[in-house]
Coordinates of C-alpha atoms in Angstrom, one line a residue:
M45 CA 4.7 9.2 -33.1
S46 CA 4.9 6.8 -30.2
S47 CA 5.8 7.2 -26.8
P48 CA 7.2 4.3 -24.4
L49 CA 5.1 5.7 -21.7
L50 CA 1.8 6.8 -23.4
D51 CA 1.6 3.8 -25.5
Q52 CA 1.2 1.8 -22.1
L53 CA -2.1 3.7 -21.2
H54 CA -5.1 2.8 -22.7
L55 CA -8.5 3.5 -21.8
A56 CA -10.1 0.9 -19.9
T57 CA -13.5 0.2 -17.9
L58 CA -14.2 -1.8 -15.4
P59 CA -15.9 -5.1 -16.5
P60 CA -19.9 -6.0 -15.7
E61 CA -18.7 -8.8 -13.3
A62 CA -16.5 -6.5 -11.0
Q63 CA -19.5 -3.7 -10.7
A64 CA -21.8 -6.6 -9.7
F65 CA -19.2 -7.2 -7.2
R66 CA -19.6 -4.0 -5.6
A67 CA -23.1 -4.4 -4.4
E68 CA -21.6 -7.7 -2.3
V69 CA -18.9 -5.5 -1.0
R70 CA -21.0 -2.8 0.2
Q71 CA -23.5 -5.2 1.7
F72 CA -20.7 -6.7 3.6
L73 CA -19.7 -3.2 4.8
A74 CA -23.3 -2.1 5.9
T75 CA -23.4 -5.4 8.5
E76 CA -19.8 -5.7 9.4
M77 CA -18.3 -1.9 9.8
P78 CA -19.2 -0.2 13.0
E79 CA -20.2 3.3 12.8
L80 CA -17.3 5.4 13.2
P81 CA -16.8 9.1 12.8
A82 CA -15.0 10.5 10.1
D83 CA -11.5 11.0 12.0
V84 CA -11.3 7.3 12.8
R85 CA -12.4 5.9 9.4
A86 CA -9.8 8.4 7.7
R87 CA -7.1 6.0 9.6
S88 CA -8.2 3.2 7.3
W89 CA -5.0 2.9 5.2
M90 CA -3.4 2.4 8.8
G91 CA -6.3 1.0 10.7
F92 CA -5.2 -2.2 12.1
D93 CA -7.9 -4.4 13.5
A94 CA -7.6 -8.0 13.1
A95 CA -10.8 -9.3 13.9
F96 CA -12.2 -7.1 10.9
S97 CA -9.3 -8.8 8.9
R98 CA -10.2 -11.9 9.9
R99 CA -14.4 -11.3 9.2
L100 CA -13.3 -10.0 5.5
A101 CA -11.2 -13.3 5.1
A102 CA -14.0 -15.5 6.3
R103 CA -16.0 -14.0 3.3
G104 CA -13.3 -14.9 1.0
W105 CA -11.9 -11.4 0.2
V106 CA -8.2 -11.6 1.7
G107 CA -6.2 -12.9 -0.9
V108 CA -8.8 -12.5 -3.3
T109 CA -6.5 -12.7 -6.5
L110 CA -4.7 -16.1 -5.2
P111 CA -5.8 -19.3 -6.4
R112 CA -8.7 -21.4 -5.0
E113 CA -6.1 -24.3 -4.3
Y114 CA -4.4 -22.0 -1.3
G115 CA -7.8 -20.7 -0.1
G116 CA -7.9 -17.5 -2.3
A117 CA -11.0 -16.3 -4.1
A118 CA -9.3 -16.4 -7.6
L119 CA -10.9 -13.1 -8.4
D120 CA -9.2 -10.6 -11.0
A121 CA -7.2 -7.3 -10.9
F122 CA -10.8 -5.8 -11.7
S123 CA -12.5 -7.4 -8.8
R124 CA -9.9 -6.0 -6.4
F125 CA -10.1 -2.7 -7.6
V126 CA -13.7 -2.8 -6.5
L127 CA -12.9 -4.3 -3.2
V128 CA -10.0 -2.0 -2.3
E129 CA -12.2 0.9 -3.5
E130 CA -15.1 0.3 -1.5
L131 CA -13.0 -0.7 1.7
L132 CA -11.0 2.6 1.4
A133 CA -14.3 4.8 0.4
A134 CA -16.0 3.3 3.6
G135 CA -12.9 4.0 6.0
A136 CA -12.5 0.4 6.6
P137 CA -9.8 -1.0 8.9
V138 CA -7.5 -2.8 6.3
A139 CA -4.0 -2.2 7.7
G140 CA -3.9 -6.1 9.0
H141 CA -4.2 -7.8 5.8
W142 CA -3.2 -4.9 3.1
I143 CA 0.1 -6.0 2.7
A144 CA 0.0 -9.5 2.3
D145 CA -3.1 -9.3 0.1
R146 CA -1.6 -6.6 -2.1
Q147 CA 1.9 -7.7 -2.5
S148 CA 3.5 -10.3 -0.3
G149 CA 1.0 -12.8 -1.5
P150 CA 1.0 -12.5 -5.1
L151 CA 5.0 -12.4 -4.6
I152 CA 5.1 -15.8 -3.4
L153 CA 3.0 -17.2 -5.7
K154 CA 5.1 -15.9 -8.2
Y155 CA 8.6 -16.6 -7.2
G156 CA 8.2 -18.8 -4.3
T157 CA 8.6 -22.4 -3.9
A158 CA 5.7 -25.0 -3.7
A159 CA 6.5 -25.6 0.0
Q160 CA 6.5 -21.8 0.5
K161 CA 3.1 -21.1 -1.5
D162 CA 1.5 -24.4 0.6
F163 CA 2.5 -22.8 3.9
Y164 CA 2.1 -18.9 3.6
L165 CA -0.9 -18.5 1.1
P166 CA -3.4 -20.4 3.1
R167 CA -2.3 -18.5 6.2
I168 CA -2.7 -15.4 4.3
C169 CA -6.3 -15.9 2.6
A170 CA -7.3 -16.7 6.3
G171 CA -6.2 -13.7 7.9
E172 CA -4.0 -15.4 10.1
A173 CA -0.8 -14.2 8.4
F174 CA 0.3 -10.7 8.2
F175 CA 3.3 -9.4 6.3
C176 CA 5.2 -6.1 6.5
I177 CA 7.8 -5.1 3.7
G178 CA 11.5 -4.6 4.5
M179 CA 12.9 -2.3 2.1
S180 CA 13.8 1.1 3.8
E181 CA 16.9 1.5 5.8
P182 CA 18.2 4.4 7.7
N183 CA 21.5 5.0 5.8
A184 CA 19.8 4.4 2.3
G185 CA 16.9 6.7 1.9
S186 CA 15.4 6.1 -1.2
D187 CA 18.4 4.6 -2.8
L188 CA 16.8 1.2 -2.4
A189 CA 19.9 -0.7 -4.4
S190 CA 22.3 0.8 -1.7
V191 CA 20.6 -1.2 1.3
G192 CA 23.2 -2.7 3.6
S193 CA 21.4 -5.4 5.7
R194 CA 23.2 -8.5 4.6
A195 CA 22.4 -12.1 4.7
T196 CA 25.5 -14.5 4.9
P197 CA 25.6 -18.2 4.4
A198 CA 25.7 -20.3 7.8
D199 CA 27.5 -23.1 8.6
G200 CA 25.2 -26.3 8.1
G201 CA 23.1 -24.3 5.8
G202 CA 20.5 -21.1 6.0
W203 CA 21.6 -17.7 6.2
R204 CA 22.6 -15.3 9.2
L205 CA 20.8 -11.6 8.8
N206 CA 22.5 -8.5 9.9
G207 CA 21.2 -5.1 9.6
R208 CA 18.3 -2.7 10.2
K209 CA 15.0 -1.5 8.5
I210 CA 12.7 1.6 9.2
W211 CA 9.5 2.9 8.2
T212 CA 8.3 -0.5 8.2
T213 CA 4.5 -0.4 8.2
N214 CA 2.7 -2.2 11.3
A215 CA 5.9 -4.7 11.6
Q216 CA 4.8 -4.6 15.6
N217 CA 1.5 -6.3 14.3
C218 CA 3.0 -8.5 11.7
Q219 CA 4.1 -12.4 11.9
Y220 CA 6.4 -11.9 9.2
M221 CA 8.7 -9.3 6.7
I222 CA 9.5 -9.7 3.1
A223 CA 13.2 -8.1 3.4
L224 CA 15.3 -6.8 0.6
V225 CA 19.1 -7.4 1.6
R226 CA 22.4 -8.0 0.2
S227 CA 23.4 -11.7 0.1
S228 CA 26.8 -11.1 -2.1
G229 CA 29.2 -8.3 -3.4
T230 CA 28.7 -4.7 -2.0
A231 CA 27.0 -1.9 -2.0
E232 CA 28.8 -0.6 -5.0
D233 CA 27.3 -3.5 -7.0
R234 CA 24.0 -1.9 -6.8
H235 CA 21.3 -4.1 -8.2
Q236 CA 23.4 -7.1 -8.4
G237 CA 23.7 -9.6 -5.4
L238 CA 20.2 -8.6 -3.6
S239 CA 18.1 -11.2 -2.5
Q240 CA 14.4 -11.3 -0.6
F241 CA 13.7 -13.4 2.5
I242 CA 11.0 -14.3 4.5
V243 CA 12.0 -13.4 7.9
D244 CA 9.5 -14.8 10.7
L245 CA 9.4 -11.7 13.2
S246 CA 9.3 -13.8 16.3
L247 CA 12.8 -15.2 16.1
P248 CA 15.5 -14.6 18.3
G249 CA 17.9 -11.2 17.1
V250 CA 14.6 -9.7 15.7
T251 CA 14.0 -6.5 17.8
I252 CA 10.9 -4.3 16.7
R253 CA 10.9 -0.7 18.1
P254 CA 7.3 1.4 16.8
I255 CA 8.0 4.8 15.9
R256 CA 5.4 7.5 17.2
D257 CA 3.9 10.0 14.3
L258 CA 2.6 13.6 14.6
A259 CA -0.9 12.2 15.3
G260 CA 0.2 10.3 17.9
D261 CA 0.0 7.2 16.5
A262 CA 2.5 4.4 15.8
H263 CA 1.9 2.8 12.5
F264 CA 5.9 2.6 11.6
S265 CA 8.4 0.6 13.2
E266 CA 12.1 0.1 13.1
V267 CA 13.1 -3.3 12.9
F268 CA 16.9 -4.6 14.1
F269 CA 18.4 -7.8 13.0
D270 CA 21.3 -9.2 15.0
D271 CA 22.2 -12.3 13.8
V272 CA 19.1 -13.7 12.9
A273 CA 19.4 -17.5 11.7
L274 CA 17.2 -18.0 8.7
P275 CA 16.4 -21.4 7.7
P276 CA 17.4 -22.1 3.8
E277 CA 13.8 -22.1 2.9
A278 CA 13.3 -18.5 3.8
L279 CA 15.0 -17.4 0.4
I280 CA 12.2 -16.4 -2.1
G281 CA 13.2 -17.0 -5.8
Q282 CA 17.0 -17.3 -6.6
E283 CA 19.8 -15.7 -4.7
G284 CA 20.9 -12.5 -6.1
S285 CA 17.7 -11.9 -8.0
G286 CA 16.2 -9.8 -5.5
W287 CA 16.4 -6.4 -7.7
E288 CA 14.1 -7.8 -10.3
Q289 CA 11.7 -9.4 -8.0
V290 CA 11.3 -6.1 -5.7
T291 CA 10.8 -4.0 -8.6
A292 CA 7.8 -6.3 -10.0
E293 CA 6.6 -6.0 -6.3
L294 CA 6.4 -2.2 -6.2
A295 CA 4.4 -2.6 -9.3
F296 CA 1.8 -4.5 -7.2
E297 CA 2.2 -1.7 -4.5
R298 CA 1.9 1.4 -6.8
S299 CA -0.7 0.1 -9.1
G300 CA -4.1 0.0 -7.2
P301 CA -6.6 2.7 -6.1
E302 CA -4.9 2.5 -2.9
R303 CA -2.9 5.8 -4.2
L304 CA -6.1 7.9 -4.6
Y305 CA -8.1 7.4 -1.7
S306 CA -6.1 8.1 1.4
S307 CA -7.9 11.4 1.6
I308 CA -11.2 10.3 0.6
V309 CA -13.2 10.2 3.9
L310 CA -12.1 13.7 4.5
L311 CA -13.6 14.8 1.4
D312 CA -16.6 13.1 1.6
R313 CA -17.2 14.6 5.4
W314 CA -16.6 17.9 3.9
L315 CA -19.1 17.4 1.3
T316 CA -21.8 16.1 3.9
V317 CA -21.3 19.2 5.8
L318 CA -21.2 21.7 2.9
R319 CA -24.9 20.1 1.7
A320 CA -26.0 20.1 5.3
S321 CA -25.6 23.7 5.7
G322 CA -26.2 24.9 2.1
Q323 CA -22.8 26.2 1.1
A324 CA -21.3 23.7 -1.7
A325 CA -21.9 26.7 -4.3
R326 CA -19.2 28.8 -2.3
H327 CA -16.8 26.1 -2.8
A328 CA -17.7 25.2 -6.3
A329 CA -13.9 26.1 -7.8
V330 CA -12.6 23.6 -5.2
L331 CA -15.1 20.9 -5.5
G332 CA -14.8 21.0 -9.1
R333 CA -11.0 20.9 -8.9
F334 CA -11.3 17.6 -6.7
A335 CA -13.9 16.1 -9.1
T336 CA -12.1 16.4 -12.4
H337 CA -8.9 15.5 -10.7
L338 CA -10.2 12.2 -9.2
S339 CA -12.1 11.3 -12.2
V340 CA -9.1 11.4 -14.4
L341 CA -6.9 9.7 -11.9
R342 CA -9.3 7.1 -11.2
N343 CA -9.5 6.2 -15.1
L344 CA -5.5 6.0 -15.0
S345 CA -5.6 3.6 -12.2
I346 CA -8.2 1.4 -14.0
A347 CA -6.1 1.2 -17.0
V348 CA -3.0 0.3 -15.0
T349 CA -5.3 -2.5 -13.4
A350 CA -6.3 -3.6 -17.1
Q351 CA -2.4 -4.0 -17.6
L352 CA -2.0 -6.5 -14.1
A353 CA -5.5 -8.3 -15.4
S354 CA -3.6 -9.2 -18.6
G355 CA -0.5 -10.6 -16.8
Q356 CA 1.6 -7.5 -17.5
S357 CA 4.0 -5.8 -14.8
P358 CA 3.3 -2.1 -15.1
V359 CA 6.1 -0.4 -13.6
I360 CA 6.4 2.8 -15.4
A361 CA 2.4 3.3 -15.7
A362 CA 2.1 2.9 -11.9
A363 CA 4.6 5.0 -11.0
L364 CA 2.7 7.5 -12.9
V365 CA -0.4 7.2 -11.1
K366 CA 1.1 6.8 -7.8
D367 CA 2.9 10.2 -8.6
I368 CA -0.6 12.3 -9.4
G369 CA -2.4 10.4 -7.0
T370 CA 0.0 11.7 -4.4
E371 CA -0.6 15.2 -5.4
F372 CA -4.6 14.9 -4.9
E373 CA -4.4 12.9 -1.9
Q374 CA -2.0 15.8 -0.5
A375 CA -4.4 18.5 -2.2
V376 CA -7.4 17.4 -0.3
P377 CA -6.4 18.3 3.1
A378 CA -4.2 21.5 2.3
L379 CA -7.4 23.1 0.2
I380 CA -10.1 21.8 2.6
E381 CA -8.0 23.5 5.6
A382 CA -7.6 26.5 3.8
A383 CA -11.4 26.7 2.8
L384 CA -12.2 26.2 6.8
G385 CA -9.8 28.9 7.6
A386 CA -11.1 31.3 5.5
D387 CA -13.8 32.3 7.5
P388 CA -12.8 32.3 11.1
E389 CA -16.3 33.4 12.3
E390 CA -18.2 30.5 10.7
A391 CA -18.8 27.4 13.4
L392 CA -16.9 24.3 12.5
D393 CA -18.2 20.8 12.4
A394 CA -16.3 19.0 15.3
E395 CA -16.0 15.7 13.4
L396 CA -14.9 17.5 10.2
Q397 CA -12.2 19.5 12.2
R398 CA -10.8 16.1 13.7
A399 CA -10.5 14.4 10.4
C400 CA -9.0 17.4 8.7
A401 CA -6.5 18.0 11.4
Y402 CA -5.7 13.8 11.5
V403 CA -5.3 13.8 7.6
S404 CA -3.2 17.0 7.4
Q405 CA -0.9 15.7 9.9
V406 CA -0.1 12.3 8.1
A407 CA -0.2 13.6 4.6
P408 CA 3.2 14.5 3.9
T409 CA 3.8 10.6 4.4
Y410 CA 1.7 10.2 1.1
S411 CA 4.8 11.2 -1.0
L412 CA 7.2 9.2 0.9
R413 CA 5.7 5.5 1.4
G414 CA 5.9 3.3 -1.9
G415 CA 8.8 5.7 -3.4
T416 CA 9.3 9.1 -2.8
R417 CA 8.4 11.9 -5.7
E418 CA 11.9 12.3 -6.9
I419 CA 12.2 8.4 -7.5
L420 CA 9.0 8.2 -9.2
R421 CA 9.6 10.8 -11.4
G422 CA 13.1 9.6 -12.5
M423 CA 11.3 6.3 -13.2
I424 CA 8.8 8.0 -15.7
A425 CA 11.5 10.2 -17.1
R426 CA 13.4 6.7 -18.0
G427 CA 9.9 5.7 -19.8
L428 CA 10.0 8.5 -21.3
G429 CA 13.5 8.1 -23.0
L430 CA 14.6 11.3 -21.0
R431 CA 17.3 9.4 -19.2

């Protein structure tokens, strides 16, 4: 008996050249990463450090999967998996180049014009062009197809953009946004009439308001478009093909090891403290749960990477890994917090305590970013033929 979903998941392993690449990345991090406490390194996903991103770019590791003619490293998806895994395990500040490397660059490479590729891709690879994602809107929630921001044809060519985006990661630090907006029809048309545009965030009419989170950081922004004049060449791909394009883009976003390691610095710090205190045996059950969960997830993620490496767009399998990965990422701070609180008389490691406090505060966002749990499970159900 075959399954539309299970048939997509085949055991895969990292090829030897990708494993060899790991040593290069570790050497780079040993020399370029400053010594930072765990509560700072735990911000890796959201850690914005343009200077670090440019050092990584100078090493050739931003736009790693992009062709050499655009300044990329032309490495395969397996090598990118290794690079991302090592960056997150070290707690490197990756937010500057993260989105451009993972999805904006590959999207432009796949759907962009020759002029768009010539202009944007070399800047991405040099760490000079940072991108944010313009998908979520205040009144659309998780229903991406109901976005209300609209681009209308302008007299003399180009487009006029009006609307609003929210939960836009690091918009205040980026030069560009790739925005999904309605370019024809009405909200009732759902997947029809949507298009993607590259928006220069320095244009008149663009207003960016950072949103401060529970931890006191401002990683997200609300972005307003007030009659923004976009040139004709801002359109990516075909007008009205935005839904197909954004679906492919989300597969890039959900498919990598990014969805497994948001809490890994905290877990590593807890292990270090337990080993130093000789208390690891007391928490063997929790540690065993983490190890088995992470091992399965990592292999699933490598299997999805194999699909990317073969040129496929693993939309459903990536949704599966992202959903289960989120469960793991949120379980880590919850169970460590419970373990720390189980013995009020025991002295706490201050660095561990700060890291746990930070990750616990931001963990609720893990099941929102890149698609909510409900959206992902709906996609998986469709993949199984249940909807």
